[in-house]
Amino acid sequence: MAEKLEAGAAAVVNGAESNAVEKGTVAAASDAETAKEMRCVTLTGFGGVRMVKVQRRPEAKPIEGEVLIRVKACGINFTDLMARQGAIDNPPKTPFIMGFECAGEVEALGENVSRFTIGDRVIAVTDYKAWAETVSASEQFVYKIPTGMTFEDAAAIFMNYVTAYILLFDLGNLRKGQSILVHSAGGGVGLAVAQLAKTVPGTSVFGTASSVKHDAIKGAMDDVYDHSTDYVQEIRKVSPEGVDIVLDSLCGEDTNKGIAILKPLGKYILFGSSNVVTGETKSFFSFAKSWWQMDKISPIRLYDENKTIAGFHLRQLIFKQNRHEYVKTVVDNLFRLYNEGKIKPVIDSVWAFEDISEAMQKMHDRKNVGKLLLIPSMEPKPKPERVAAAPDSPRENNEAGGGGAGGGGAGGGDEVKTSKKEEKN
């Protein structure tokens, strides 16, 4: 009898263990199904374009007060290049997801979100992490887009047009008949400035840009000058007194020129320092050169000459100084102008996540006219296959192993291995 009881107890234990194993297997399978992944553009270390990788990470999830967005398009800005180099104030520790702006559809809501519903078409601005298939952002930094606005236009409008609007109307106090000089006139902010300035009657817009861009942008500006020439003297030939507003994204020597060309009661506004980005990686020489080239600004001189100097940093305004409600009113005004057909983002090109290095290089070389965008669903460009020629002699084999002009050898082998790893990711 005791033996039968022991056998029965053992059967019960074995059955319980079997059920536990089955439940554990089902739970593990369920967890695997729910642990979705997303593709994202990640900076693995500060430096050149090789430090930017497309990786897979767990999908973003909204916490309280956040909105989860299925991203359709992302904006590329010069700030992203500076962040990649580490030439920006207080960057996060690597690795981190890059990008500051995106557009898409609301997919989920965190607790206590009241301004949005699932399916809303929106723009989001983030302090990094925007270049991903899903983005979770605080609802105070998310904006519903107009019905007729495409996701591409939406991703191209925030950073460039909010910056241009505040520079012209809130800081520059642009009025009828005034004149503006804007640097990097072929970029996203430069073209946004030109469009917004034309909403005020009688304004004149002068721009500087590399000569290869002149044909593409001359219709947007009253006059375009090669930045490498003495553009101050060229502008004075047209406007002897100078200009009313200077919008400078370069800094360095251009700061001195900008202040010098101001009319009485004129305003010089610095909103960038792209002159410090010269090579592929951060250059302390460029920083030092830019700082050294700037004259010391005397308040007494500004007082005597009736000139004003100001600065503007959009990301600081939003994320550090908590002026998001003010920025929302600017966004509302921009959407109104878009619906009226008075502004329209100029999009230079669109790129797949996997082609981000090529897109960044184009912006670094100042070859873009307008905005560059990333499209998460876009297929990458086909990469040319590298065919290694068989060496004809031991000498050629040694040269190949040493990494000659053809790019072979150890360096070339490392590149191929890296490429294979990236394909797996």
Coordinates of C-alpha atoms in Angstrom, one line a residue:
M1 CA 0.0 0.0 0.0
A2 CA 2.8 2.4 0.9
E3 CA 4.5 1.6 -2.4
K4 CA 1.3 2.5 -4.3
L5 CA 1.0 5.8 -2.4
E6 CA 4.7 6.6 -3.2
A7 CA 4.2 5.8 -6.9
G8 CA 1.1 8.0 -7.0
A9 CA 2.8 10.9 -5.4
A10 CA 5.7 10.6 -7.8
A11 CA 3.3 10.7 -10.7
V12 CA 1.7 13.8 -9.4
V13 CA 5.1 15.5 -9.0
N14 CA 6.1 14.5 -12.5
G15 CA 2.9 15.8 -13.9
A16 CA 3.2 19.1 -12.1
E17 CA 6.8 19.5 -13.3
S18 CA 5.7 18.7 -16.9
N19 CA 2.9 21.3 -16.7
A20 CA 5.4 23.8 -15.3
V21 CA 7.8 23.2 -18.2
E22 CA 5.0 23.5 -20.7
K23 CA 3.8 26.8 -19.2
G24 CA 7.3 28.1 -19.0
T25 CA 7.8 27.2 -22.7
V26 CA 4.6 29.0 -23.7
A27 CA 5.5 32.1 -21.5
A28 CA 9.0 32.2 -23.1
A29 CA 7.5 32.0 -26.6
S30 CA 5.0 34.7 -25.6
D31 CA 7.8 37.0 -24.3
A32 CA 9.8 36.4 -27.6
E33 CA 6.8 37.5 -29.6
T34 CA 6.2 40.6 -27.5
A35 CA 9.9 41.6 -27.5
K36 CA 9.7 43.5 -30.8
E37 CA 12.8 45.1 -32.2
M38 CA 13.3 48.3 -34.3
R39 CA 16.0 49.5 -36.6
C40 CA 17.8 52.7 -35.6
V41 CA 20.8 54.8 -36.5
T42 CA 23.3 54.6 -33.6
L43 CA 26.5 56.6 -32.9
T44 CA 28.9 54.0 -31.6
G45 CA 31.7 56.5 -30.8
F46 CA 32.6 60.1 -31.6
G47 CA 34.4 60.6 -34.9
G48 CA 33.9 60.1 -38.6
V49 CA 31.0 58.5 -40.6
R50 CA 32.3 55.0 -39.9
M51 CA 31.1 55.5 -36.3
V52 CA 27.5 55.6 -37.4
K53 CA 25.8 52.2 -37.6
V54 CA 22.3 50.9 -38.2
Q55 CA 21.4 48.6 -35.3
R56 CA 18.5 46.7 -33.9
R57 CA 17.2 47.5 -30.4
P58 CA 14.0 46.8 -28.5
E59 CA 11.2 49.0 -29.7
A60 CA 10.5 52.2 -27.8
K61 CA 7.7 52.2 -25.2
P62 CA 5.8 55.3 -24.0
I63 CA 5.9 56.1 -20.3
E64 CA 3.6 58.5 -18.6
G65 CA 3.0 61.6 -20.6
E66 CA 4.7 60.2 -23.7
V67 CA 3.5 59.4 -27.2
L68 CA 4.8 56.4 -29.2
I69 CA 5.3 57.3 -32.9
R70 CA 5.7 55.0 -35.9
V71 CA 8.3 57.0 -37.8
K72 CA 7.8 57.7 -41.5
A73 CA 10.5 60.3 -42.1
C74 CA 13.4 61.9 -40.1
G75 CA 15.2 65.2 -40.7
I76 CA 19.0 65.5 -41.0
N77 CA 20.5 68.7 -39.6
F78 CA 24.1 70.1 -39.4
T79 CA 23.8 69.7 -35.7
D80 CA 23.8 65.9 -36.3
L81 CA 27.2 66.2 -37.9
M82 CA 28.5 68.2 -34.9
A83 CA 27.0 65.6 -32.5
R84 CA 28.7 62.8 -34.4
Q85 CA 32.1 64.6 -34.0
G86 CA 31.5 65.4 -30.3
A87 CA 31.7 69.1 -31.3
I88 CA 28.5 69.9 -29.4
D89 CA 27.8 70.8 -25.7
N90 CA 27.1 67.9 -23.4
P91 CA 26.5 65.1 -25.8
P92 CA 25.3 61.8 -24.4
K93 CA 27.7 59.0 -23.8
T94 CA 28.0 56.6 -26.8
P95 CA 26.4 54.5 -28.0
F96 CA 23.2 56.5 -28.5
I97 CA 20.5 56.8 -31.1
M98 CA 21.0 59.9 -33.2
G99 CA 18.5 62.5 -34.6
F100 CA 16.5 65.4 -33.3
E101 CA 13.3 65.5 -35.4
C102 CA 10.9 63.0 -37.1
A103 CA 7.4 62.7 -38.4
G104 CA 4.9 59.8 -38.3
E105 CA 1.8 58.3 -36.8
V106 CA 0.8 57.9 -33.2
E107 CA 0.8 54.2 -32.4
A108 CA 0.4 54.1 -28.6
L109 CA -0.2 56.5 -25.7
G110 CA 1.3 56.6 -22.2
E111 CA -0.8 57.4 -19.2
N112 CA -2.3 60.9 -18.8
V113 CA -1.8 61.8 -22.5
S114 CA -4.7 64.1 -23.4
R115 CA -3.8 65.9 -26.6
F116 CA -3.4 63.0 -29.0
T117 CA -5.2 59.8 -30.1
I118 CA -3.9 56.7 -31.9
G119 CA -3.6 57.4 -35.6
D120 CA -2.8 61.1 -35.4
R121 CA -0.2 62.3 -37.9
V122 CA 2.5 64.2 -36.0
I123 CA 5.9 65.9 -35.8
A124 CA 8.1 65.1 -32.8
V125 CA 11.3 66.9 -31.7
T126 CA 13.5 65.0 -29.4
D127 CA 16.8 65.5 -27.5
Y128 CA 18.4 62.7 -29.6
K129 CA 16.9 59.3 -30.5
A130 CA 14.7 60.5 -33.4
W131 CA 16.4 58.3 -36.1
A132 CA 14.5 55.1 -35.4
E133 CA 11.5 53.2 -36.6
T134 CA 9.6 54.0 -33.4
V135 CA 10.2 57.0 -31.2
S136 CA 8.7 57.8 -27.8
A137 CA 8.4 61.5 -27.1
S138 CA 6.9 63.7 -24.5
E139 CA 3.6 65.1 -25.7
Q140 CA 4.7 68.7 -25.1
F141 CA 7.2 68.2 -27.9
V142 CA 4.8 66.6 -30.3
Y143 CA 2.6 68.6 -32.8
K144 CA -0.3 67.5 -35.0
I145 CA 0.4 68.2 -38.7
P146 CA -2.1 69.7 -41.2
T147 CA -4.2 67.3 -43.2
G148 CA -2.5 68.1 -46.5
M149 CA 1.1 68.0 -45.3
T150 CA 3.2 65.0 -46.3
F151 CA 5.4 63.2 -43.8
E152 CA 8.4 64.4 -45.8
D153 CA 7.4 68.0 -45.6
A154 CA 6.6 67.5 -41.9
A155 CA 10.1 66.1 -41.1
A156 CA 11.7 69.0 -43.0
I157 CA 9.8 71.9 -41.4
F158 CA 10.4 71.9 -37.7
M159 CA 14.1 72.6 -37.0
N160 CA 14.6 74.8 -40.1
Y161 CA 11.4 76.8 -40.2
V162 CA 11.0 77.3 -36.4
T163 CA 14.6 78.6 -36.3
A164 CA 14.0 80.9 -39.3
Y165 CA 10.7 82.2 -38.0
I166 CA 12.1 83.2 -34.6
L167 CA 15.3 84.7 -36.1
L168 CA 13.3 86.9 -38.5
F169 CA 10.2 87.9 -36.6
D170 CA 10.9 87.6 -32.8
L171 CA 14.6 88.4 -32.6
G172 CA 15.1 90.3 -35.9
N173 CA 11.7 92.1 -35.7
L174 CA 11.6 92.1 -39.6
R175 CA 9.6 95.0 -41.0
K176 CA 8.4 96.2 -44.4
G177 CA 11.3 97.2 -46.8
Q178 CA 14.1 95.8 -44.7
S179 CA 17.1 93.8 -45.9
I180 CA 18.6 90.5 -44.7
L181 CA 21.9 88.7 -45.1
V182 CA 21.8 85.0 -44.5
H183 CA 24.8 82.6 -44.7
S184 CA 24.6 79.0 -45.9
A185 CA 21.7 80.2 -48.1
G186 CA 21.4 76.9 -49.9
G187 CA 20.7 75.0 -46.6
G188 CA 17.4 74.3 -45.0
V189 CA 17.4 77.3 -42.7
G190 CA 18.7 79.6 -45.5
L191 CA 15.8 78.7 -47.9
A192 CA 13.3 78.9 -45.0
V193 CA 14.5 82.4 -44.2
A194 CA 14.1 83.4 -47.9
Q195 CA 10.5 82.1 -48.0
L196 CA 9.4 83.6 -44.7
A197 CA 11.0 87.0 -45.5
K198 CA 9.0 87.2 -48.7
T199 CA 5.8 87.2 -46.5
V200 CA 6.7 90.8 -45.5
P201 CA 6.4 93.3 -48.4
G202 CA 9.4 94.9 -49.9
T203 CA 12.1 92.9 -48.1
S204 CA 15.4 92.1 -49.8
V205 CA 17.3 88.9 -49.1
F206 CA 21.1 88.5 -49.7
G207 CA 22.7 85.1 -49.4
T208 CA 26.1 83.6 -49.4
A209 CA 26.7 80.1 -50.6
S210 CA 29.3 78.1 -52.6
S211 CA 29.2 78.9 -56.3
V212 CA 27.9 75.5 -57.3
K213 CA 24.6 76.2 -55.5
H214 CA 24.0 79.6 -57.1
D215 CA 21.9 78.4 -60.0
A216 CA 19.7 76.3 -57.8
I217 CA 18.9 79.1 -55.2
K218 CA 19.1 82.4 -57.2
G219 CA 15.3 82.4 -57.6
A220 CA 14.8 82.3 -53.9
M221 CA 17.2 85.3 -53.1
D222 CA 17.5 88.8 -54.4
D223 CA 21.3 88.3 -54.7
V224 CA 23.6 85.4 -54.0
Y225 CA 27.3 85.8 -53.4
D226 CA 30.2 83.3 -53.3
H227 CA 31.2 83.0 -49.6
S228 CA 34.9 82.8 -50.6
T229 CA 34.8 86.3 -52.2
D230 CA 34.6 89.7 -50.4
Y231 CA 30.8 89.5 -50.1
V232 CA 30.7 92.6 -47.9
Q233 CA 31.9 94.9 -50.7
E234 CA 29.7 93.2 -53.2
I235 CA 26.6 93.8 -51.0
R236 CA 27.6 97.4 -50.5
K237 CA 27.5 97.9 -54.2
V238 CA 23.8 97.1 -54.1
S239 CA 23.0 98.5 -50.7
P240 CA 25.6 101.1 -49.7
E241 CA 24.3 101.5 -46.1
G242 CA 24.5 97.7 -45.5
V243 CA 21.7 95.5 -44.3
D244 CA 19.2 95.5 -41.4
I245 CA 19.6 91.9 -40.2
V246 CA 22.5 89.5 -40.4
L247 CA 21.7 85.8 -39.7
D248 CA 25.0 84.0 -39.2
S249 CA 25.3 80.2 -38.9
L250 CA 29.1 80.2 -39.5
C251 CA 30.8 82.3 -36.7
G252 CA 34.5 83.1 -36.7
E253 CA 35.6 85.7 -39.2
D254 CA 32.1 86.0 -40.5
T255 CA 31.0 87.5 -37.2
N256 CA 33.2 90.5 -37.7
K257 CA 32.0 91.0 -41.3
G258 CA 28.4 90.6 -40.2
I259 CA 28.6 93.3 -37.5
A260 CA 30.5 95.6 -39.9
I261 CA 27.8 95.5 -42.6
L262 CA 24.9 96.3 -40.3
K263 CA 23.0 99.5 -40.8
P264 CA 22.3 101.7 -37.7
L265 CA 19.7 99.9 -35.6
G266 CA 20.7 96.7 -37.4
K267 CA 20.7 93.3 -35.7
Y268 CA 23.4 90.6 -35.9
I269 CA 22.1 87.1 -34.8
L270 CA 24.4 84.1 -34.4
F271 CA 22.5 80.8 -34.6
G272 CA 25.3 78.3 -35.4
S273 CA 29.0 77.7 -35.6
S274 CA 29.5 75.4 -38.7
N275 CA 32.9 77.0 -39.4
V276 CA 34.3 74.7 -36.7
V277 CA 33.4 71.6 -38.8
T278 CA 36.2 71.3 -41.3
G279 CA 37.4 67.7 -41.4
E280 CA 35.6 64.4 -40.8
T281 CA 36.4 64.5 -37.1
K282 CA 36.5 67.1 -34.4
S283 CA 39.3 69.7 -34.9
F284 CA 40.6 71.7 -32.0
F285 CA 42.5 73.8 -34.5
S286 CA 39.2 74.8 -36.1
F287 CA 37.7 75.7 -32.7
A288 CA 40.7 77.8 -31.9
K289 CA 40.8 79.5 -35.3
S290 CA 37.1 80.4 -35.1
W291 CA 37.6 81.9 -31.6
W292 CA 40.7 83.7 -32.6
Q293 CA 39.2 85.3 -35.7
M294 CA 36.4 87.0 -33.7
D295 CA 37.0 90.5 -32.5
K296 CA 36.2 91.3 -28.9
I297 CA 32.8 93.0 -28.8
S298 CA 32.6 96.3 -26.9
P299 CA 29.2 97.3 -25.5
I300 CA 30.3 100.9 -25.8
R301 CA 31.0 100.4 -29.5
L302 CA 27.5 98.9 -29.9
Y303 CA 26.1 101.8 -28.0
D304 CA 27.9 104.3 -30.3
E305 CA 27.0 102.5 -33.5
N306 CA 23.4 101.7 -32.6
K307 CA 23.8 98.0 -33.3
T308 CA 22.4 94.9 -31.6
I309 CA 24.0 91.5 -31.2
A310 CA 22.0 88.4 -30.2
G311 CA 22.2 84.6 -30.2
F312 CA 19.7 81.8 -30.7
H313 CA 19.9 78.1 -29.9
L314 CA 16.6 76.2 -30.6
R315 CA 17.4 73.0 -28.7
Q316 CA 18.4 74.9 -25.6
L317 CA 15.2 76.9 -25.8
I318 CA 13.0 73.8 -25.9
F319 CA 14.8 71.3 -23.7
K320 CA 16.8 73.4 -21.2
Q321 CA 14.8 76.6 -21.0
N322 CA 11.3 75.1 -21.1
R323 CA 9.8 77.4 -23.7
H324 CA 7.8 74.7 -25.5
E325 CA 4.5 76.6 -25.2
Y326 CA 6.1 79.6 -27.0
V327 CA 7.5 77.2 -29.7
K328 CA 4.0 75.7 -30.1
T329 CA 2.6 79.1 -31.1
V330 CA 5.4 79.4 -33.7
V331 CA 4.6 76.0 -35.1
D332 CA 0.9 76.9 -35.3
N333 CA 1.9 80.0 -37.3
L334 CA 4.1 78.0 -39.6
F335 CA 1.3 75.5 -40.3
R336 CA -1.0 78.3 -41.1
L337 CA 1.5 79.7 -43.6
Y338 CA 2.0 76.2 -45.1
N339 CA -1.8 75.8 -45.6
E340 CA -1.9 79.2 -47.3
G341 CA 0.8 78.1 -49.7
K342 CA 3.3 80.8 -48.5
I343 CA 6.0 78.3 -47.4
K344 CA 7.0 74.9 -48.7
P345 CA 10.1 73.0 -47.5
V346 CA 12.8 72.4 -50.2
I347 CA 13.9 68.8 -50.0
D348 CA 17.2 68.0 -51.5
S349 CA 17.1 64.2 -51.2
V350 CA 15.8 61.2 -49.2
W351 CA 17.9 58.4 -47.9
A352 CA 17.6 54.9 -46.3
F353 CA 18.9 54.4 -42.8
E354 CA 21.7 52.2 -44.2
D355 CA 22.8 55.2 -46.5
I356 CA 23.2 57.7 -43.6
S357 CA 27.0 57.9 -44.0
E358 CA 26.6 59.0 -47.6
A359 CA 23.9 61.5 -46.7
M360 CA 26.1 63.0 -43.9
Q361 CA 29.0 63.3 -46.3
K362 CA 26.9 65.2 -48.7
M363 CA 25.9 67.7 -46.0
H364 CA 29.5 67.9 -44.7
D365 CA 30.7 68.7 -48.3
R366 CA 28.0 71.5 -48.4
K367 CA 26.5 69.9 -51.6
N368 CA 22.9 69.8 -50.5
V369 CA 20.3 72.4 -51.6
G370 CA 17.6 72.2 -49.0
K371 CA 16.7 69.4 -46.5
L372 CA 18.1 65.9 -46.4
L373 CA 15.7 63.2 -45.0
L374 CA 15.9 59.7 -43.8
I375 CA 13.0 57.3 -44.6
P376 CA 12.9 54.2 -42.4
S377 CA 11.0 52.1 -44.9
M378 CA 13.2 53.0 -47.9
E379 CA 15.4 50.3 -49.4
P380 CA 19.2 51.1 -49.3
K381 CA 21.2 51.8 -52.4
P382 CA 22.9 48.6 -53.8
K383 CA 26.5 48.5 -52.8
P384 CA 29.1 47.7 -55.4
E385 CA 30.7 44.3 -54.9
R386 CA 34.4 44.3 -54.2
V387 CA 36.3 41.8 -56.4
A388 CA 39.8 41.0 -55.2
A389 CA 42.2 40.2 -58.1
A390 CA 44.4 37.2 -57.7
P391 CA 48.1 38.2 -57.3
D392 CA 50.4 37.2 -60.1
S393 CA 53.6 37.1 -58.1
P394 CA 54.8 37.0 -54.5
R395 CA 55.8 40.7 -54.8
E396 CA 52.3 41.7 -55.8
N397 CA 50.9 39.6 -53.0
N398 CA 53.2 41.5 -50.5
E399 CA 52.0 44.8 -51.9
A400 CA 48.4 43.8 -51.5
G401 CA 49.0 42.7 -48.0
G402 CA 50.6 46.1 -47.2
G403 CA 47.4 48.0 -48.2
G404 CA 48.5 50.0 -51.3
A405 CA 46.6 52.6 -53.3
G406 CA 44.0 50.0 -54.4
G407 CA 42.7 49.8 -50.8
G408 CA 43.6 46.1 -50.3
G409 CA 45.5 44.4 -47.6
A410 CA 44.6 44.3 -43.9
G411 CA 42.6 47.6 -44.1
G412 CA 40.4 46.3 -47.0
G413 CA 39.9 43.0 -45.2
D414 CA 38.7 44.7 -42.1
E415 CA 36.2 46.7 -44.1
V416 CA 34.7 43.6 -45.7
K417 CA 34.4 41.9 -42.3
T418 CA 32.7 45.0 -40.9
S419 CA 30.3 45.1 -43.8
K420 CA 29.3 41.5 -43.2
K421 CA 28.6 42.2 -39.6
E422 CA 26.5 45.2 -40.5
E423 CA 24.5 43.1 -42.9
K424 CA 23.7 40.6 -40.1
N425 CA 22.6 43.5 -37.9

